[in-house]
Coordinates of C-alpha atoms in Angstrom, one line a residue:
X1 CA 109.7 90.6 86.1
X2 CA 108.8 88.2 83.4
X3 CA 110.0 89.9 80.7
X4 CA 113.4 90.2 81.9
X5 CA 113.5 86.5 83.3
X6 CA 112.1 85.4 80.2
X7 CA 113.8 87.8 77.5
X8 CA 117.2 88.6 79.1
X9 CA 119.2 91.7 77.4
X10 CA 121.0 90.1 74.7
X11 CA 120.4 92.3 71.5
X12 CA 120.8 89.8 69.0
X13 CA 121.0 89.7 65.4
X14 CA 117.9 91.2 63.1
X15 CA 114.4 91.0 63.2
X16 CA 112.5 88.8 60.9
X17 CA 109.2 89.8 59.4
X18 CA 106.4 87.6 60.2
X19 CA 105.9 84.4 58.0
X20 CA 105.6 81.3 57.6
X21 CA 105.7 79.2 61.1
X22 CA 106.5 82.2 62.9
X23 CA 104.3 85.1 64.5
X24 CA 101.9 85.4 61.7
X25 CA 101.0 81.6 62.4
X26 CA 99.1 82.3 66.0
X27 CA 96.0 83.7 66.6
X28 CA 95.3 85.9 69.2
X29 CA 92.0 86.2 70.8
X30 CA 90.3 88.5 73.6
X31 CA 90.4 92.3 73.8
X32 CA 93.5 94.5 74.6
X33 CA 93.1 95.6 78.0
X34 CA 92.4 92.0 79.1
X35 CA 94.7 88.9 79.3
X36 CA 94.8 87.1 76.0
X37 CA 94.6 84.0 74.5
X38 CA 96.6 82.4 72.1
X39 CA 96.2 79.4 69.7
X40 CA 99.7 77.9 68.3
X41 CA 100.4 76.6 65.1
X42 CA 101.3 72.8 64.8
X43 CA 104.4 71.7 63.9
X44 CA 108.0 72.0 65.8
X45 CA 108.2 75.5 67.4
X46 CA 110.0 78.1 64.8
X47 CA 114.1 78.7 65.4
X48 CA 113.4 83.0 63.9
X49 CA 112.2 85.8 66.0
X50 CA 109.8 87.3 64.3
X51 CA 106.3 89.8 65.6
X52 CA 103.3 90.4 64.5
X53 CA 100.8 93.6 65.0
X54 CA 97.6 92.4 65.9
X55 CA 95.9 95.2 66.8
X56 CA 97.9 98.2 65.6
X57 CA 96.0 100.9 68.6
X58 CA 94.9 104.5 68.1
X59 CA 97.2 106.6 70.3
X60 CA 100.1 108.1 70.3
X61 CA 103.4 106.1 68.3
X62 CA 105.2 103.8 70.3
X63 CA 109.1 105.1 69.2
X64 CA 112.7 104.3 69.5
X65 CA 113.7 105.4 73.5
X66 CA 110.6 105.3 74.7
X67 CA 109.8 103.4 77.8
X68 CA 106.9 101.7 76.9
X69 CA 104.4 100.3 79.3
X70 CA 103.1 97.2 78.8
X71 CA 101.0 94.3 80.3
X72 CA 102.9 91.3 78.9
X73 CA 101.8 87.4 78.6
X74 CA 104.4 84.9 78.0
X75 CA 104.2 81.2 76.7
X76 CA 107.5 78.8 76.3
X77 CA 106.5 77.3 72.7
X78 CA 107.7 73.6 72.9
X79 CA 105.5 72.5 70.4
X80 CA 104.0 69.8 73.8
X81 CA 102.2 71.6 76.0
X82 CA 102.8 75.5 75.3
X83 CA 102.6 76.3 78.8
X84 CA 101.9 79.9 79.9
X85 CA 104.8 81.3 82.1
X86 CA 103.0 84.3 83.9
X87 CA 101.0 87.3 83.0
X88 CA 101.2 90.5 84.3
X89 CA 97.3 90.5 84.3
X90 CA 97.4 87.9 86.9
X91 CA 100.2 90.2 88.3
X92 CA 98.4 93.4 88.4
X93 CA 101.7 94.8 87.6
X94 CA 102.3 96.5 84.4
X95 CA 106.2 96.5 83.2
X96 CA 108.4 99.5 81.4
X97 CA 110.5 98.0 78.9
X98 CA 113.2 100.5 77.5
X99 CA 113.1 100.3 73.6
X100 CA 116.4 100.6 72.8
X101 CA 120.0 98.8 71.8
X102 CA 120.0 96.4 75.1
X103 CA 116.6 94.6 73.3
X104 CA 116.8 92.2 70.9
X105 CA 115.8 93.7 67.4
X106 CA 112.9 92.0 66.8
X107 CA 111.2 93.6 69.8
X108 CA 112.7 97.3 68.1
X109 CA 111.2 97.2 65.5
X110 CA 108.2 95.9 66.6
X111 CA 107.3 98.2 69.3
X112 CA 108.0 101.2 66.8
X113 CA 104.8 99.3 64.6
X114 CA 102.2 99.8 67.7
X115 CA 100.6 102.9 69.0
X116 CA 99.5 102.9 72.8
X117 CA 96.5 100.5 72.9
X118 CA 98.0 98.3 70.6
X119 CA 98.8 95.2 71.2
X120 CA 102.2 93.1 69.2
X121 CA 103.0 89.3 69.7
X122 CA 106.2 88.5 69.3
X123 CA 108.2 84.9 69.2
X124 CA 112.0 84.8 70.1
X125 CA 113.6 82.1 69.3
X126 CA 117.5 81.8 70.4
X127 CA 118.7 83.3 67.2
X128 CA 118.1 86.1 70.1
X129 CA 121.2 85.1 71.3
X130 CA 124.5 87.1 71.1
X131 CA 126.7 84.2 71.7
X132 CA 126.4 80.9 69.3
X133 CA 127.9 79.0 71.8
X134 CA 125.3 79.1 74.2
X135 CA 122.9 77.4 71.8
X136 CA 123.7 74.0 73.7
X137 CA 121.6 75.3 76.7
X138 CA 119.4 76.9 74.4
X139 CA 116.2 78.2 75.8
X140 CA 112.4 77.3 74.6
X141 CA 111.3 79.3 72.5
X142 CA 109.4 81.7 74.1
X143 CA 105.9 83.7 72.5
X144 CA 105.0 87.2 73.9
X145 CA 101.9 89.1 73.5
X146 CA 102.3 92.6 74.6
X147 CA 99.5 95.8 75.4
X148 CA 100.8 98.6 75.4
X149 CA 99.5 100.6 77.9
X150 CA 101.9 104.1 77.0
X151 CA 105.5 105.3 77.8
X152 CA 106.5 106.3 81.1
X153 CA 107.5 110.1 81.2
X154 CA 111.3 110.6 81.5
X155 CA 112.2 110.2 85.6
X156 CA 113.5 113.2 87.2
X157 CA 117.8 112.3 88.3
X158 CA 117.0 114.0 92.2
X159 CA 114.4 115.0 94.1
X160 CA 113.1 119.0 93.4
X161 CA 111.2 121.1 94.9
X162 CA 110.9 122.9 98.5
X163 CA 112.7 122.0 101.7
X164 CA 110.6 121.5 104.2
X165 CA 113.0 121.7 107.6
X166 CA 110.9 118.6 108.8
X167 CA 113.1 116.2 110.3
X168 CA 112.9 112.7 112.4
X169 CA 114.6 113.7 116.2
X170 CA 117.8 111.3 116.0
X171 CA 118.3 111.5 112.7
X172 CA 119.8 114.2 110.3
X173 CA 119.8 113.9 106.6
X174 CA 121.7 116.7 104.9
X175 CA 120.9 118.1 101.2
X176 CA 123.9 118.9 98.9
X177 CA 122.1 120.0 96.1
X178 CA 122.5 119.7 92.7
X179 CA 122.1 115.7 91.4
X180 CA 124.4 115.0 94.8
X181 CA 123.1 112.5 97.0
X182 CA 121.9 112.9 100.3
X183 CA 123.6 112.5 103.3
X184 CA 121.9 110.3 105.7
X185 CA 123.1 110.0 109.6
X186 CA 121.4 107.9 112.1
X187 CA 124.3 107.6 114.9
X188 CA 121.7 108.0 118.0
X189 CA 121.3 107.3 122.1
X190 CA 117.6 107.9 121.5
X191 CA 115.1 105.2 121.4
X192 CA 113.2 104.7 117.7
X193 CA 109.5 105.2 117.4
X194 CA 107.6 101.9 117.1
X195 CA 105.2 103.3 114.8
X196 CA 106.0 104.3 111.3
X197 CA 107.4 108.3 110.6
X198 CA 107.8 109.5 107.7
X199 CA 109.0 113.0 107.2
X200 CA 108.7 115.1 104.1
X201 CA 112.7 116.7 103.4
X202 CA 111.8 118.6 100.1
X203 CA 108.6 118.3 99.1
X204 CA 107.8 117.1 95.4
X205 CA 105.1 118.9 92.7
X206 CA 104.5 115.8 90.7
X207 CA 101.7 113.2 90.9
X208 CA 100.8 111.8 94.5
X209 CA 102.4 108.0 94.3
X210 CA 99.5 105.3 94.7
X211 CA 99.6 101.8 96.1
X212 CA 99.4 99.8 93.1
X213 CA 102.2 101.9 91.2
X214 CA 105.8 101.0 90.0
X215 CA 108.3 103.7 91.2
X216 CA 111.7 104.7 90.0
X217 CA 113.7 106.1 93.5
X218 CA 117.5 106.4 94.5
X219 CA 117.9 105.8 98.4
X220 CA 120.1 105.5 101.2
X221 CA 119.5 102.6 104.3
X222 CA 121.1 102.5 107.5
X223 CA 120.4 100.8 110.9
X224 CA 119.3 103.2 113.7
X225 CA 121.5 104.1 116.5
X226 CA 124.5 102.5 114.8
X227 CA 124.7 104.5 111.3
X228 CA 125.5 101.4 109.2
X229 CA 124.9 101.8 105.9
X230 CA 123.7 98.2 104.4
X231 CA 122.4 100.1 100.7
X232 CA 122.4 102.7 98.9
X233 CA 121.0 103.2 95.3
X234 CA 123.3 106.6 95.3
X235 CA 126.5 104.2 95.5
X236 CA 125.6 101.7 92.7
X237 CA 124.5 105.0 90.5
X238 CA 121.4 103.6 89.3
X239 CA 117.9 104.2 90.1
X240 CA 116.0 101.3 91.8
X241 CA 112.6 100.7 89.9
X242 CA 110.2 98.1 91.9
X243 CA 106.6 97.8 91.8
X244 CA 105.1 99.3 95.6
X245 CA 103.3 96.4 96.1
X246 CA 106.1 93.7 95.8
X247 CA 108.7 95.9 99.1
X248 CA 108.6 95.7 102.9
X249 CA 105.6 97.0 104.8
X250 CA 106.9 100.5 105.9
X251 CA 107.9 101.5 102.4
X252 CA 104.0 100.4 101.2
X253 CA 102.7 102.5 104.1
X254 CA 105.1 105.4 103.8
X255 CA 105.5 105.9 100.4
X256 CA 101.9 106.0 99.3
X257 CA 100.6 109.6 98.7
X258 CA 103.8 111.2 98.6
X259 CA 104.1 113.6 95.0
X260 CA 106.8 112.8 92.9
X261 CA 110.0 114.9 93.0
X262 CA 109.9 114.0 96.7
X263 CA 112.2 113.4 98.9
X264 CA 111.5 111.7 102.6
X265 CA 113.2 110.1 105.3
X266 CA 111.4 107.1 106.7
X267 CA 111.7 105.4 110.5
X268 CA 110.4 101.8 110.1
X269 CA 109.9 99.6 113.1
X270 CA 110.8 96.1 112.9
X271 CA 107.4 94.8 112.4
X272 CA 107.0 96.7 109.1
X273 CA 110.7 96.0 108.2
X274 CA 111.7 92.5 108.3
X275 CA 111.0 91.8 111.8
X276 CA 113.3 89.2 113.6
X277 CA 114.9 87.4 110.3
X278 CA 118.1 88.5 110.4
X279 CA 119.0 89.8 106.7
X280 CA 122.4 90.3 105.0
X281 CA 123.9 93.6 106.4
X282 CA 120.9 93.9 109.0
X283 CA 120.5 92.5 112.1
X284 CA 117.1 90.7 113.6
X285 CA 115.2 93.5 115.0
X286 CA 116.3 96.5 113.1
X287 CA 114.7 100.0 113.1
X288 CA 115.5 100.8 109.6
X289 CA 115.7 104.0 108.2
X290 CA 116.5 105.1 105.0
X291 CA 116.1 108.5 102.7
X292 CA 114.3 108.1 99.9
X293 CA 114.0 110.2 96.6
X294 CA 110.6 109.3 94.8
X295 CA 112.0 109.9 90.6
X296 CA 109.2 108.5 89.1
X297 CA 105.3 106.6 89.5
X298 CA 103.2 104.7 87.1

């Protein structure tokens, strides 16, 4: 993601109001919705964060704990050639950024100043930083402009809603209930598909998930036949959040139209897996399968 390979998580000190050679010094052209352009002041790039609200938007308040949806733009301002770092318009990928203590102040504050349909530039400079020791590697300085698209509704912590008895022959996955994980078994003498399957477990009421989406999901992969485990979102105790697009094959192709609050177990042949490279934990050739709870889409 570009903010988080731009931004880090360091919280930082506070946030500076925009002035002088700061955010108030650019001007932003082009209409929210569509990538922007920016035009940076002269002089040495400025060493305080600081953001300024261009366009302010007409919806709803952007506020502290949201997880606000953005298409971002970053620049690393050297004061030479300013050189654009990616864009999530060239991306097609919108990215959530949690507004709360994990990012740095200026952004805080500044998020809490636009509505969705705004759009906020913001410059963070490495006052950013937590440590003032790691000013001897010190980044560029680097300029943001952010459009906020909205705030991702709050993800569900497990998959809800009515067990199907659908099942995959081979294969057993085993509902706890509760927030409990899943329990996945592929220890088999029976041959895999070499098409795709996908079977609904407990079938979700939310929003059917569409190609082009970002989901949150927790998950469980093994290797068929054998039963061995090589992940397992459950066991790290974190939701994985990935945009659709960017995963192998069979997740693309399975995981489209399935509602939210979902939960699926998936058969994927090697040629929608990851074929004959060999991968850490998995061997050339796999069948994968894995369970999969679908938390969240946008």
């Amino acid at each position: 993601m570009f903010f988080a390979a731009a931004c880090g998580s360091d919280a930082g000190t506070g946030a500076a109001p925009a002035s002088g050679s700061g955010a108030a010094a650019f001007k932003v052209t082009g209409d929210v919705g569509a990538k922007p352009t920016v035009t940076f002041p002269a002089g040495t790039p400025a060493t305080t964060s600081s953001y300024q609200v261009v366009q302010p938007g007409a919806g709803e308040d952007v506020k502290s704990g949201d997880r606000v949806i953005v298409n971002l733009t970053v620049w690393n301002w050297d004061g030479k050639g300013n050189a654009v770092q990616g864009s999530s318009y060239d991306t097609k990928a919108p990215e959530t950024i949690p507004v709360d203590e994990q990012l740095p102040k200026v952004l805080q504050e500044g998020f809490t100043k636009v509505k969705h349909g705004g759009r906020l530039l913001a410059v963070l400079a490495n006052d950013i930083e937590a440590d003032p020791q790691a000013q001897a590697a010190a980044e560029p300085t680097k300029v943001f402009v952010f459009d906020v698209v909205g705030t991702q509704p709050p993800v569900l912590k497990v998959a809800s809603g009515k067990e199907t008895k659908e099942s995959i022959k081979g294969v057993k996955v085993v509902n706890p209930g509760g927030e409990k994980a899943p329990t996945l078994t592929t220890k088999t003498d029976l041959k895999p598909s070499k098409e795709l399957v996908v079977k609904t477990i407990i079938e979700g009421t939310g929003a059917k998930v569409k190609a082009n989406q970002t989901l949150t999901v927790h998950y469980t992969g093994k290797i068929w036949g054998t039963d061995k485990q090589f992940d397992s979102s459950w066991e790290r105790g974190q939701p994985a959040e990935f945009p659709l697009g960017q995963v192998i094959q069979g997740w693309q192709k399975g995981l489209v139209g399935v509602p939210v609050g979902s939960r699926v177990v998936m058969s994927i042949p090697p040629d929608l897996g990851y074929g004959a490279q060999e991968q850490q934990g998995i061997p050339a050739n796999s069948t994968l399968v894995f369970v999969v709870d679908v938390l969240g889409a946008y």
